Coordinates of C-alpha atoms and ligand atoms in Angstrom, one line a residue:
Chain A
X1 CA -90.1 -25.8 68.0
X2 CA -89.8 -23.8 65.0
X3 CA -92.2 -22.9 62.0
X4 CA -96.3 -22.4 62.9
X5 CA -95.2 -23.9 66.7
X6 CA -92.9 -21.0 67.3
X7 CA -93.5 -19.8 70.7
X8 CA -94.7 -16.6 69.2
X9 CA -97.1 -17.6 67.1
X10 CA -100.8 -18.5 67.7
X11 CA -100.9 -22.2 69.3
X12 CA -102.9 -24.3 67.3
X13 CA -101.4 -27.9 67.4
X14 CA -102.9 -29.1 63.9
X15 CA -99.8 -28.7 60.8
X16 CA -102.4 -27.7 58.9
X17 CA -106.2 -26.7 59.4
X18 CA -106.8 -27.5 55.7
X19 CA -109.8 -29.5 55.1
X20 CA -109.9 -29.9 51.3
X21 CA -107.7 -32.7 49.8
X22 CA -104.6 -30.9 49.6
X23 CA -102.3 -34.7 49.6
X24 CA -103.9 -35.3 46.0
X25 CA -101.8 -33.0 44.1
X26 CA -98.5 -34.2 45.4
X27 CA -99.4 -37.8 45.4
X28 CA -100.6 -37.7 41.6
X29 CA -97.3 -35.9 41.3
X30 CA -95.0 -38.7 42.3
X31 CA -97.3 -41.7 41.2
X32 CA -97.1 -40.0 36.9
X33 CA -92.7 -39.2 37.9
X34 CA -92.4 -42.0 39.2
X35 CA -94.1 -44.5 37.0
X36 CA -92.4 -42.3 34.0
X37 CA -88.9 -42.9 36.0
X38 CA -89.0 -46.3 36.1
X39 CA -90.5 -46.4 32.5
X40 CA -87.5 -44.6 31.4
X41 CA -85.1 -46.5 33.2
X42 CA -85.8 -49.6 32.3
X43 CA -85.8 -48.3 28.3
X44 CA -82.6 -46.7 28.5
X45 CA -80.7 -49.5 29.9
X46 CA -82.7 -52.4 27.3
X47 CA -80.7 -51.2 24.5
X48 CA -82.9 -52.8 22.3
X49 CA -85.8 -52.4 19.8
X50 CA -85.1 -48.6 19.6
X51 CA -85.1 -48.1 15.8
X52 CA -87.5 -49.6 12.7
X53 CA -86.6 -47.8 9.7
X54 CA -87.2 -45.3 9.4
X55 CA -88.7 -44.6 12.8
X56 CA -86.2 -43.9 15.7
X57 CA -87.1 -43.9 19.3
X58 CA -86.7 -40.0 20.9
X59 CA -85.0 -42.0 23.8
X60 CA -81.8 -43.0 21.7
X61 CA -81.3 -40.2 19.0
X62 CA -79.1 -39.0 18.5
X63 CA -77.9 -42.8 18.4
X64 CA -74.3 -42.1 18.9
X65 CA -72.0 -45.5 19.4
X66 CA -71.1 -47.7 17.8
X67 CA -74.2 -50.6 19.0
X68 CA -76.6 -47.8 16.9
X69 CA -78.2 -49.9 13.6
X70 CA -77.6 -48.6 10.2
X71 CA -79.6 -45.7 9.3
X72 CA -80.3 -44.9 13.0
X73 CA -76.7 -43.0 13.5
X74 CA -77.5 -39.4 11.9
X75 CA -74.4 -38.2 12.9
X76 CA -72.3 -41.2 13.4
X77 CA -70.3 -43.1 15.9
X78 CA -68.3 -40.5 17.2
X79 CA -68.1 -42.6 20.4
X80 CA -67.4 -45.7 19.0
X81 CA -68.2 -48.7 21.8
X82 CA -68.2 -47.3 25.3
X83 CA -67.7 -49.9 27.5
X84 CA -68.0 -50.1 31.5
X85 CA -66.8 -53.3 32.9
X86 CA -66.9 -55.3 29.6
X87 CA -70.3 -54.3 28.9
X88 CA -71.2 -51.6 26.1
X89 CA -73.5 -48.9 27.3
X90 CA -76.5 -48.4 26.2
X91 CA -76.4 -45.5 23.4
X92 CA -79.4 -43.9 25.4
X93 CA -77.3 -43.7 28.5
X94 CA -74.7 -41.6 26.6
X95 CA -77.6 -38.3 25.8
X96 CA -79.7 -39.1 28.7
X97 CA -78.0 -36.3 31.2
X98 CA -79.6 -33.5 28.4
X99 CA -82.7 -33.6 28.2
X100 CA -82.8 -35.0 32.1
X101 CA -80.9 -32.0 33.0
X102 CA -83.3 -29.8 31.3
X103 CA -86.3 -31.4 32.8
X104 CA -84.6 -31.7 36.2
X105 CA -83.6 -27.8 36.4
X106 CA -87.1 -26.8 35.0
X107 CA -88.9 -24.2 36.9
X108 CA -91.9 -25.8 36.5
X109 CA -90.5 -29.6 37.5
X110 CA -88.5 -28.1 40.3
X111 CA -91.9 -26.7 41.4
X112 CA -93.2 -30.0 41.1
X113 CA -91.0 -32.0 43.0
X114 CA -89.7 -29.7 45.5
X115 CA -93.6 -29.8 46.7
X116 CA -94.2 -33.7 45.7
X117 CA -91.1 -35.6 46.5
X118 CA -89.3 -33.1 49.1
X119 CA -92.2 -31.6 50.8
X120 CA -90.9 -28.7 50.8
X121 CA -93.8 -27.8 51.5
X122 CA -96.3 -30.7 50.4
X123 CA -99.4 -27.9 49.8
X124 CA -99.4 -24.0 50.7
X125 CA -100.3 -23.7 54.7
X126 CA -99.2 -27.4 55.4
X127 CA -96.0 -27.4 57.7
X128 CA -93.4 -28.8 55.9
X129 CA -91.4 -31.5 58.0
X130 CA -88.0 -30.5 57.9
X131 CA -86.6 -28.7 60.7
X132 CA -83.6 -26.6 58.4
X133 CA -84.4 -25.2 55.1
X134 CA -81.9 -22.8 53.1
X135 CA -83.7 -23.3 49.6
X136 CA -81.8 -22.9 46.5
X137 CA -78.5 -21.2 48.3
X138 CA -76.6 -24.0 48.4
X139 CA -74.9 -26.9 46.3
X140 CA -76.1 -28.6 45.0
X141 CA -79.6 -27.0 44.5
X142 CA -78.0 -23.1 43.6
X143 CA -76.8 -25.7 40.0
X144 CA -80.6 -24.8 39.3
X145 CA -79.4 -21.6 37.9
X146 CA -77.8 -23.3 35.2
X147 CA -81.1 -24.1 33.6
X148 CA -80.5 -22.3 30.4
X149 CA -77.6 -24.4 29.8
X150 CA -79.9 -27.2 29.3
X151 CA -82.4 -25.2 27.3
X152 CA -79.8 -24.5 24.5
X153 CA -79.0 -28.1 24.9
X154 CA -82.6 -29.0 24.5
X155 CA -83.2 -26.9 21.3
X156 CA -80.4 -29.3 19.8
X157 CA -82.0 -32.0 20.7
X158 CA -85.1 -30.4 19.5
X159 CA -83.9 -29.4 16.0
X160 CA -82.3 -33.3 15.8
X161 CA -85.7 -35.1 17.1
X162 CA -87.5 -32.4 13.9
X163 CA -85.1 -34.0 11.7
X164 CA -85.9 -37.5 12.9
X165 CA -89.7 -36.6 12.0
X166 CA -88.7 -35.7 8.8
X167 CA -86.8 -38.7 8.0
X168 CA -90.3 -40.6 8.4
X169 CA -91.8 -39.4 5.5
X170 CA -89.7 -42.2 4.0
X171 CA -90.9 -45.9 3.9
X172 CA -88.7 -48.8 5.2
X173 CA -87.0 -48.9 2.4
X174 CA -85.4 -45.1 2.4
X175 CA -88.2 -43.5 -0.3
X176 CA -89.5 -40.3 0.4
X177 CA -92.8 -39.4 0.2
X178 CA -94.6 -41.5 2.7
X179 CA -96.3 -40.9 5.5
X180 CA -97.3 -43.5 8.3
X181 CA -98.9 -43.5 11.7
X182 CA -95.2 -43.6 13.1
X183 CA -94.7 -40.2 10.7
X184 CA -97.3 -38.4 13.0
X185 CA -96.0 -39.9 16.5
X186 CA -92.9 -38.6 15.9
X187 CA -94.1 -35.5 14.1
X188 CA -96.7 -34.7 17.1
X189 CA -93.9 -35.7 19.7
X190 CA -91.3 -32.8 18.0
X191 CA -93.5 -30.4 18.2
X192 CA -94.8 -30.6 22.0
X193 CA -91.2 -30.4 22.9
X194 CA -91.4 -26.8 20.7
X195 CA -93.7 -25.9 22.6
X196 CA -92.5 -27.0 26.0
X197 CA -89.0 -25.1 25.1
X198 CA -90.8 -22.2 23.4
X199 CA -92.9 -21.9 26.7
X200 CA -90.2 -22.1 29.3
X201 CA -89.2 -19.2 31.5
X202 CA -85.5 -19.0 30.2
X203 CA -86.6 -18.2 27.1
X204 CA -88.6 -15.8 27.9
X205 CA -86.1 -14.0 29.7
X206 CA -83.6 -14.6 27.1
X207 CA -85.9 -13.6 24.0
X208 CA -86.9 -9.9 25.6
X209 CA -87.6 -10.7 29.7
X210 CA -83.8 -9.2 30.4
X211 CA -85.0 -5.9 28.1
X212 CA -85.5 -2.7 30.4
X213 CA -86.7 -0.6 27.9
X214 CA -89.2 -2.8 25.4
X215 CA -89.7 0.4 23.8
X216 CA -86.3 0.3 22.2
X217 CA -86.3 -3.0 20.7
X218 CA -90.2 -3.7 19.2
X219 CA -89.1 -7.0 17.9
X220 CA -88.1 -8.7 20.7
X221 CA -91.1 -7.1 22.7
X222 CA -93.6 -8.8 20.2
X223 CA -91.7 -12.1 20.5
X224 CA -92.0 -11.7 24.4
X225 CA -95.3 -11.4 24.4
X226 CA -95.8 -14.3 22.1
X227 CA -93.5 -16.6 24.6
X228 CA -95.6 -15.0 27.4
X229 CA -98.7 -16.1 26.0
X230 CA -97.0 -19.8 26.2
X231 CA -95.5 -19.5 29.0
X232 CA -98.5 -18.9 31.1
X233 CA -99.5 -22.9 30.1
X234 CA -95.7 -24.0 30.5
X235 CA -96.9 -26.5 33.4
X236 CA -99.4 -28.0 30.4
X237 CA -97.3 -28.3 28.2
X238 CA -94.3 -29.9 30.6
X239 CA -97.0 -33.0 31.5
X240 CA -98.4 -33.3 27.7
X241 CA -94.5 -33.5 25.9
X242 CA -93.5 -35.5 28.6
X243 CA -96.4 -38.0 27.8
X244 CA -95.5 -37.2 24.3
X245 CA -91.9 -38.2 24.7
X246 CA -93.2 -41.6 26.5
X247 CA -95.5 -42.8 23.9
X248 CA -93.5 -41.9 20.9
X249 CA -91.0 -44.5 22.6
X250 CA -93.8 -46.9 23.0
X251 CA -95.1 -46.7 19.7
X252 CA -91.6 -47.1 18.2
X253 CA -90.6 -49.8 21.0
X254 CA -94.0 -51.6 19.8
X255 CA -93.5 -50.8 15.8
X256 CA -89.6 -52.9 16.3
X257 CA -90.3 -55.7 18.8
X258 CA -92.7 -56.9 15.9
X259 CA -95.8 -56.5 17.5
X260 CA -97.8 -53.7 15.1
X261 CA -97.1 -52.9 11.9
X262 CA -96.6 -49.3 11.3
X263 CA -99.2 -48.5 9.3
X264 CA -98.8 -46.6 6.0
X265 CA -101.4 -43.8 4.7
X266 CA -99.9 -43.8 1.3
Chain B
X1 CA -135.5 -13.7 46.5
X2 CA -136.3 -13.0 49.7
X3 CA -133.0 -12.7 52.7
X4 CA -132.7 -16.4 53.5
X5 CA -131.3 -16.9 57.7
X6 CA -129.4 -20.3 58.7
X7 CA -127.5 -20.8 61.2
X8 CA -123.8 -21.3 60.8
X9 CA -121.1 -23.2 62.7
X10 CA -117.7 -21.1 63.3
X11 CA -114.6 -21.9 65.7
X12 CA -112.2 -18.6 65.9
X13 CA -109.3 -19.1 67.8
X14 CA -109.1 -16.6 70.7
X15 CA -106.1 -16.0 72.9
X16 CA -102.8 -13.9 73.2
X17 CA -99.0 -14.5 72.7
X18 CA -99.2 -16.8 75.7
X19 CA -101.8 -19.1 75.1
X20 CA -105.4 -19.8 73.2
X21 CA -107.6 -21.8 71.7
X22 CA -110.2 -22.5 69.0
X23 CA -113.7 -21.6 70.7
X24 CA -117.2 -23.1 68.8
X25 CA -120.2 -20.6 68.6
X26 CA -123.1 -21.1 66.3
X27 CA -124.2 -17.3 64.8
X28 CA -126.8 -16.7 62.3
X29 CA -126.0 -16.1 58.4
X30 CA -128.0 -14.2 55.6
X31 CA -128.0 -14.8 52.1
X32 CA -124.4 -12.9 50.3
X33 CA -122.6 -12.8 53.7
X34 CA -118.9 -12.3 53.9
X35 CA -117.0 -14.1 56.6
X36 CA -115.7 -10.8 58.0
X37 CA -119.9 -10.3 58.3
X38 CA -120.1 -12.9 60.4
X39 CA -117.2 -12.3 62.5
X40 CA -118.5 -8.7 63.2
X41 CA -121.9 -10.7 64.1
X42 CA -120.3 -12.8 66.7
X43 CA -118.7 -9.7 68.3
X44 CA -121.9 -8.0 68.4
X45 CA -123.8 -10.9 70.0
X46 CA -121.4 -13.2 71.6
X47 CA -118.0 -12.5 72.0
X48 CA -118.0 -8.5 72.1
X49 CA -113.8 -8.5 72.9
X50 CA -113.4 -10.4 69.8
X51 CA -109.9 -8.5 68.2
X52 CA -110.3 -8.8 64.4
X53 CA -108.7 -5.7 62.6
X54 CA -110.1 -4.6 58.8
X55 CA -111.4 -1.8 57.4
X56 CA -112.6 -1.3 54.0
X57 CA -114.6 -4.7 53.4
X58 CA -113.7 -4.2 49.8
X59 CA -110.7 -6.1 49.4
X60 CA -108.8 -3.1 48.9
X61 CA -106.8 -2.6 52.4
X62 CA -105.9 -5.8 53.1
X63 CA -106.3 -5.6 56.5
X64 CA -108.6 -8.7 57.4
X65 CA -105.9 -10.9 56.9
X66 CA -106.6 -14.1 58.1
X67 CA -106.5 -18.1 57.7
X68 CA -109.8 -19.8 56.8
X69 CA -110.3 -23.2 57.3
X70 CA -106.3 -23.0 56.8
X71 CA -106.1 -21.1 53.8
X72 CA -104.3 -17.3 53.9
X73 CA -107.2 -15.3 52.4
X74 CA -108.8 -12.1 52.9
X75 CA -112.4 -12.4 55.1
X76 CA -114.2 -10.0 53.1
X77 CA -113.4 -11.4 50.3
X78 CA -114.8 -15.1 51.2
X79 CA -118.1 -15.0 50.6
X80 CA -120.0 -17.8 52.9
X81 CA -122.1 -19.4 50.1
X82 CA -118.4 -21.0 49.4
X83 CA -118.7 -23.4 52.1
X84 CA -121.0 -26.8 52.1
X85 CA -124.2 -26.3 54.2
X86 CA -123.4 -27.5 57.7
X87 CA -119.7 -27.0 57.3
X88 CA -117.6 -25.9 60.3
X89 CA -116.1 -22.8 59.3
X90 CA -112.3 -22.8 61.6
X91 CA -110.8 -19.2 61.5
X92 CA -107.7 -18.5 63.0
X93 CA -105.0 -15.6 62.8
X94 CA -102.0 -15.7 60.5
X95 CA -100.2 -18.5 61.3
X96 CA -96.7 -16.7 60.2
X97 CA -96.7 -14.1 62.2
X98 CA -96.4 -13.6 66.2
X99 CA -100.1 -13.5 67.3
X100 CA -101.2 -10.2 69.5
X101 CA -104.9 -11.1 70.3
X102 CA -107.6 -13.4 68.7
X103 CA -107.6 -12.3 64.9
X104 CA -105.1 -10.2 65.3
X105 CA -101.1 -10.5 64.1
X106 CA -97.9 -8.2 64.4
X107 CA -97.0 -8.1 60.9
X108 CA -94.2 -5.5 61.4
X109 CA -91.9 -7.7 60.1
X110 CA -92.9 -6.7 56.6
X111 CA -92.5 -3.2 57.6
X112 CA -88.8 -3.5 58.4
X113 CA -88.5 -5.6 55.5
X114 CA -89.5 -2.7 53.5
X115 CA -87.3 -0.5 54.5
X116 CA -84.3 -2.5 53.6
X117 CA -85.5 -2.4 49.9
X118 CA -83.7 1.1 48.3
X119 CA -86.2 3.3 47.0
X120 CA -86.7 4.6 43.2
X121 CA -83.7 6.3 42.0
X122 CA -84.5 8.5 39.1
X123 CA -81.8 10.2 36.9
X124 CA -79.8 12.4 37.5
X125 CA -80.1 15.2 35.6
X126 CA -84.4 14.7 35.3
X127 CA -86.2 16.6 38.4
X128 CA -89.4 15.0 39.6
X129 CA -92.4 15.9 36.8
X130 CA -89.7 15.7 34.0
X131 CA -90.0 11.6 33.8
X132 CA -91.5 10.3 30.6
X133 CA -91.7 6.8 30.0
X134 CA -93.8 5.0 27.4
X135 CA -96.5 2.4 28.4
X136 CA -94.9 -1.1 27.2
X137 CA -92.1 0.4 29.3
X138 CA -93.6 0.6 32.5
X139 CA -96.6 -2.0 32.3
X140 CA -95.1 -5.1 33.2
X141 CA -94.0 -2.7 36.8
X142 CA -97.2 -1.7 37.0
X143 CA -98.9 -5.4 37.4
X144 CA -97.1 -5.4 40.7
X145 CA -98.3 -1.6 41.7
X146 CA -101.6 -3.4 42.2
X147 CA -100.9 -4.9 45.8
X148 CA -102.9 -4.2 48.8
X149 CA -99.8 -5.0 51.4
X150 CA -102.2 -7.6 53.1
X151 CA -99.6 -10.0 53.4
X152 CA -100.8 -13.4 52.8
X153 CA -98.2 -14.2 50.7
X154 CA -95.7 -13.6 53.1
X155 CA -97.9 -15.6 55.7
X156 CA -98.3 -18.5 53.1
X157 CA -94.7 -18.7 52.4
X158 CA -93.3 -21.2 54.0
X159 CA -89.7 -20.4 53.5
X160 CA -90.9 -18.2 56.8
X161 CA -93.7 -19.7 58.1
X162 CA -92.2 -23.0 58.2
X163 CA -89.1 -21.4 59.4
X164 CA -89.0 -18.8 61.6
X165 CA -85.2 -18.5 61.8
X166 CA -84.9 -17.3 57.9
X167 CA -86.9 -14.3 58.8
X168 CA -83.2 -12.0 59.2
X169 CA -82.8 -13.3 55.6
X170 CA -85.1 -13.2 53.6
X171 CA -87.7 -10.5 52.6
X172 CA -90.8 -12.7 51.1
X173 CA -92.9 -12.4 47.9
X174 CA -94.3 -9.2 48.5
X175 CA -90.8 -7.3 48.2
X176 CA -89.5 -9.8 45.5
X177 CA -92.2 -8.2 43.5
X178 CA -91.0 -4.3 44.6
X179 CA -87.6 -4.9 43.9
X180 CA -88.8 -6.5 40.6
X181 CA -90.9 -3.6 40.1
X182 CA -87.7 -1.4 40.4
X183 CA -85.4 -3.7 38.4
X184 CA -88.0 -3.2 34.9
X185 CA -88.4 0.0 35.9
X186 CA -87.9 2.2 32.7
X187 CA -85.9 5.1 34.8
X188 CA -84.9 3.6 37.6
X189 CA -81.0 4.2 37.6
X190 CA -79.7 2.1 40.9
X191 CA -77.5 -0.8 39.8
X192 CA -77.1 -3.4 41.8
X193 CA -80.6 -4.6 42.6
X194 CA -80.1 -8.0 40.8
X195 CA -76.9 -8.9 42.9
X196 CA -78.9 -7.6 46.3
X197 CA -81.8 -9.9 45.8
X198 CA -79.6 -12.4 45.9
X199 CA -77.5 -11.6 48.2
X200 CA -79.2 -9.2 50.6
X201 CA -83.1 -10.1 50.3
X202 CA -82.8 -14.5 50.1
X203 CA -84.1 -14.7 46.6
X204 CA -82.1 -18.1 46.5
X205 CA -83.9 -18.6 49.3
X206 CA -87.6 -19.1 47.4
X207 CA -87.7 -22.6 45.8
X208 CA -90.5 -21.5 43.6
X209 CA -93.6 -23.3 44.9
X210 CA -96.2 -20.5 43.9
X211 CA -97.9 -20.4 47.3
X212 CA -97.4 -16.7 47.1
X213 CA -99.1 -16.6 43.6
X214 CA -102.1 -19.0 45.3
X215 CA -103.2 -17.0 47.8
X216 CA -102.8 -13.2 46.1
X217 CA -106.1 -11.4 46.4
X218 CA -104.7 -9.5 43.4
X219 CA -103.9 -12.5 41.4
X220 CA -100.3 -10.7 40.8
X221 CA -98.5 -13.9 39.0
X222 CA -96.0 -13.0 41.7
X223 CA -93.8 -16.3 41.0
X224 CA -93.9 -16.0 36.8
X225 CA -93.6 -12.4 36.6
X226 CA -91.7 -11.4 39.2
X227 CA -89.2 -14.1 41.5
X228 CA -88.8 -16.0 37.9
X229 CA -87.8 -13.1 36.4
X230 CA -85.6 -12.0 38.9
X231 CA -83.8 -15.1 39.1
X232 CA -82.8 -14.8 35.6
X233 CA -81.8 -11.8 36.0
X234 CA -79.4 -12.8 38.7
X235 CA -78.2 -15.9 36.9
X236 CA -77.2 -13.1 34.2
X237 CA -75.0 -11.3 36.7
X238 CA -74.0 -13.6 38.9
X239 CA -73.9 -17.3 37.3
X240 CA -73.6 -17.0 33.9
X241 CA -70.3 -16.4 32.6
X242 CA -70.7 -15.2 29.5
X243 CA -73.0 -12.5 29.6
X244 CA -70.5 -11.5 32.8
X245 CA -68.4 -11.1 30.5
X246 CA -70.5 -9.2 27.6
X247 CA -71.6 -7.0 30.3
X248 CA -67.9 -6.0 31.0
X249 CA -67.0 -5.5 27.7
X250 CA -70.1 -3.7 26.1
X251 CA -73.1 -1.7 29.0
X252 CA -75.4 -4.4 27.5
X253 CA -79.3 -3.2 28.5
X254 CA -80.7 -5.5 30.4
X255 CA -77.6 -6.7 32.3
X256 CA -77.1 -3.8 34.8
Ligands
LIG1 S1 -92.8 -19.1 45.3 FE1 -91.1 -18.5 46.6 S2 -91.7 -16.6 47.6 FE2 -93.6 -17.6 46.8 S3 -94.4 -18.7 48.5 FE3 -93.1 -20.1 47.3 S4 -91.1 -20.1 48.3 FE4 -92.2 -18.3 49.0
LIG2 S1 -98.6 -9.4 46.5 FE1 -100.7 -10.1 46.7 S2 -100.7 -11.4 48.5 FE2 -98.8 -10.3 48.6 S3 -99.2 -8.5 49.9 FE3 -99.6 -7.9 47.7 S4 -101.7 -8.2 47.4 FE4 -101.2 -9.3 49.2
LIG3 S1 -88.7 -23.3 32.9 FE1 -89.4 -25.2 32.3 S2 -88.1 -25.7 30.7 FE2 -87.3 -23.8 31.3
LIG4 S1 -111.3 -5.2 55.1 FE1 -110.1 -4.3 53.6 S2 -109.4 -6.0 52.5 FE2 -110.8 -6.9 53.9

């Protein structure tokens, strides 16, 4: 017997003498990733009612095949029809891996899961039931240190989903100058993924965290302890833009299947 | 208001290395008790070969250790009026460590662990009394200056208490924040601290649950300001190609 049944250690048969509700953390966990998983799977493989000019779903842009409508392809078919056994992919499919990657490799989602999904451990002083554990040593967890590949990936796909939000201050029919309720979904969506990247602990290290001497380079030190600030609610603001990135897809999803009309403040 | 008594329902686990058990006694309580109060009570009235081991009953010496209804936390810390009236109160040693008596843990490991972190290494050519630094220099050092060495961190993590066979490798929160304390340290000269946390003191090791930052009596944000930290740090030496490379070509700060 290993762990808190070592020989050595005081015998107390109990895994844990914990008597608040220390299972509701972890059980909320995987019941919001999971219902967001399967939310996001099914979207990304329906290929369908993605884009209602000039709103585009976060899901699918940058639209990049050829299936992509008119006006939702900002930068084009580069990929022209991707097809696996006769069927064309879904144009979601093809940008998923980015921001999935970034999510995935997350401090704060790795925190999340590792003590959720793997257990590992399910609360602080609850045995965790594996008998082996070598952390993040080994493949394929030690490809957790190439989270800031991801976050450069992400600001791309942050600047490209900004652009998207800009692009709906048009009407359906390309004029600028309007503003609808889609405007401010996709608006409000951009900028809690700002925030989520601005907050995340790559970024701090990368803006003035790697610094020895702050002394020497007052800049960065301000910025640092700007990013620090929001990095102390990175957790926060990984649930809320997550939410954000979910209902921006409704609203859009809702907006082209016919069912609301995207309503126009002027 | 005037002191108010109740009565109060413990179970302490008593017993050595070989064997033990959790043992019910009822002891009074006064209003703004401690836990460690009412340990000291039931030694004094009930149970006077009780081993419990503290000392400053200010939260400053971090030696009453100990798991209370299965949380790490210090017992002079937890004040009574925490628990529901009528609650069992179950206190047992740390749950990490081999067990000597009752209350009372061998927590030496730590103390080898310690010595296998190298000490400050000033410069060179600066004697001791010479070393200026400026504040923002050394502040983010000195959050992690503020630990009392009581060790619940190391109890609570279960990268050791779940597995007593990573012990050898791996040297716990409470040195992740010295050698992180070293690393930012504005005049610390030794270079290779980034590489030996990884491969030397298990920093791969920590899967960043925060149970370390959960338990600290100091609330030192051991996992954001220290083990995240550091793990960027070693990505930058050891996994990330490019700033390899930059810190070949140009001494870049930061990346020694
Ligand atoms: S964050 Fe890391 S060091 Fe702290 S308790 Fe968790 S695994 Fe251990
Ligand atoms: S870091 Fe906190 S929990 Fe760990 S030994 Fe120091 S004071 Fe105790
Ligand atoms: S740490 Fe969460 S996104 Fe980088
Ligand atoms: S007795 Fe010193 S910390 Fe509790």
């Amino acid at each position: 017997m290993s762990g808190v049944f070592s020989s050595t250690r005081a015998k107390i048969s109990e895994r844990t003498l914990r008597t608040d509700r220390w299972w509701l953390q972890p059980a909320i966990t995987v019941a919001v990733l999971a219902s967001f998983i399967v939310y996001a799977t099914f979207r990304a493989f329906e290929a369908k009612n993605y884009f209602a000019e000039p709103l585009i779903s976060p899901f699918y842009s940058p639209c990049l095949t050829a299936r992509c409508p008119e006006g939702a392809s900002l930068l084009g078919h580069p990929f022209g029809t991707i097809a696996i056994f006769g069927m064309a992919i879904s144009p979601a499919l093809l940008i998923l891996i980015f921001p999935l990657g970034f999510r995935m490799t997350c401090y704060y989602y790795r925190k999340a899961y590792y003590r959720s999904f793997w257990q590992s451990p399910p609360a602080c002083a609850v045995a965790e039931p594996h008998s082996t554990y070598t952390g993040e040593t080994k493949a394929p967890l030690i490809l957790q240190n190439g989270h800031r590949w991801f976050f450069f990936a992400g600001l791309v796909f942050n600047v490209i989903l900004s652009i998207d939000a800009i692009l709906a201050f048009r009407n359906a029919q390309g004029q600028w100058g309007h503003m609808s309720v889609g405007t401010l979904v996709l608006l409000t969506n951009a900028t809690l993924l700002w925030l989520y990247s601005a907050s995340c602990h790559t970024c701090r290290h990368t803006i003035g965290g790697r610094l020895k001497h702050f002394s020497k380079h007052p800049l960065r030190y301000k910025l640092w302890t700007w990013v620090s600030i929001l990095n102390h609610k990175h957790a926060n603001f990984a649930w809320i833009s997550l939410f954000g990135v979910a209902l921006a897809d409704v609203y859009v999803r809702f907006v082209a299947a016919g069912s609301i009309t995207n309503f126009y403040f002027f | 208001m005037s002191a108010i008594k109740k009565m109060v329902k413990l179970r302490i686990w008593r017993g050595d290395a070989k064997d033990g058990a959790l043992q019910d006694v009822e002891v009074e309580a006064n209003e703004g008790e401690v836990v460690l109060d009412i340990i000291h009570r039931v030694q004094a009235t009930q149970m006077s070969d009780l081993a419990v081991r503290w000392n400053c009953k200010a939260g400053k010496c971090g030696s009453c250790s100990m798991e209370i209804n299965g949380k790490p936390r210090l017992a002079c810390m937890t004040r009574m009026n925490m628990f529901e009236e009528g609650e069992t109160i179950t206190v047992t040693p740390l749950r990490a460590f081999p067990v000597i008596r009752d209350l009372v843990t061998d927590v030496s490991f730590n103390y080898k662990k310690a010595m296998e972190i190298p000490a400050f290494e000033g410069p060179k050519d600066l004697k001791p009394g010479e070393y200026r630094m400026q504040q923002v220099d050394v502040e983010r050092s000195q959050e992690f200056r503020k630990c009392i060495e009581c060790f619940l961190c190391q109890d609570t993590c279960h990268v050791i208490r779940d597995h007593e066979e990573n012990k050898k490798s791996f040297a716990g929160p409470r040195f992740f924040i010295r050698i992180a304390e070293l690393d930012m340290h504005p005049l610390d000269t030794l270079r290779n601290r980034k590489q030996t946390a990884q491969t030397e003191h298990g920093l791969g090791m920590c899967n960043i649950t925060k149970c370390c930052t959960e338990v600290c009596p100091e609330h030192i944000r051991i996992t954001d300001n220290a083990i995240i930290p550091m793990k960027e740090r070693v990505v930058d030496v050891k996994y990330d190609p490019i700033r390899w490379l930059g810190s070949k070509i140009s001494k870049r700060e930061g990346i020694v």
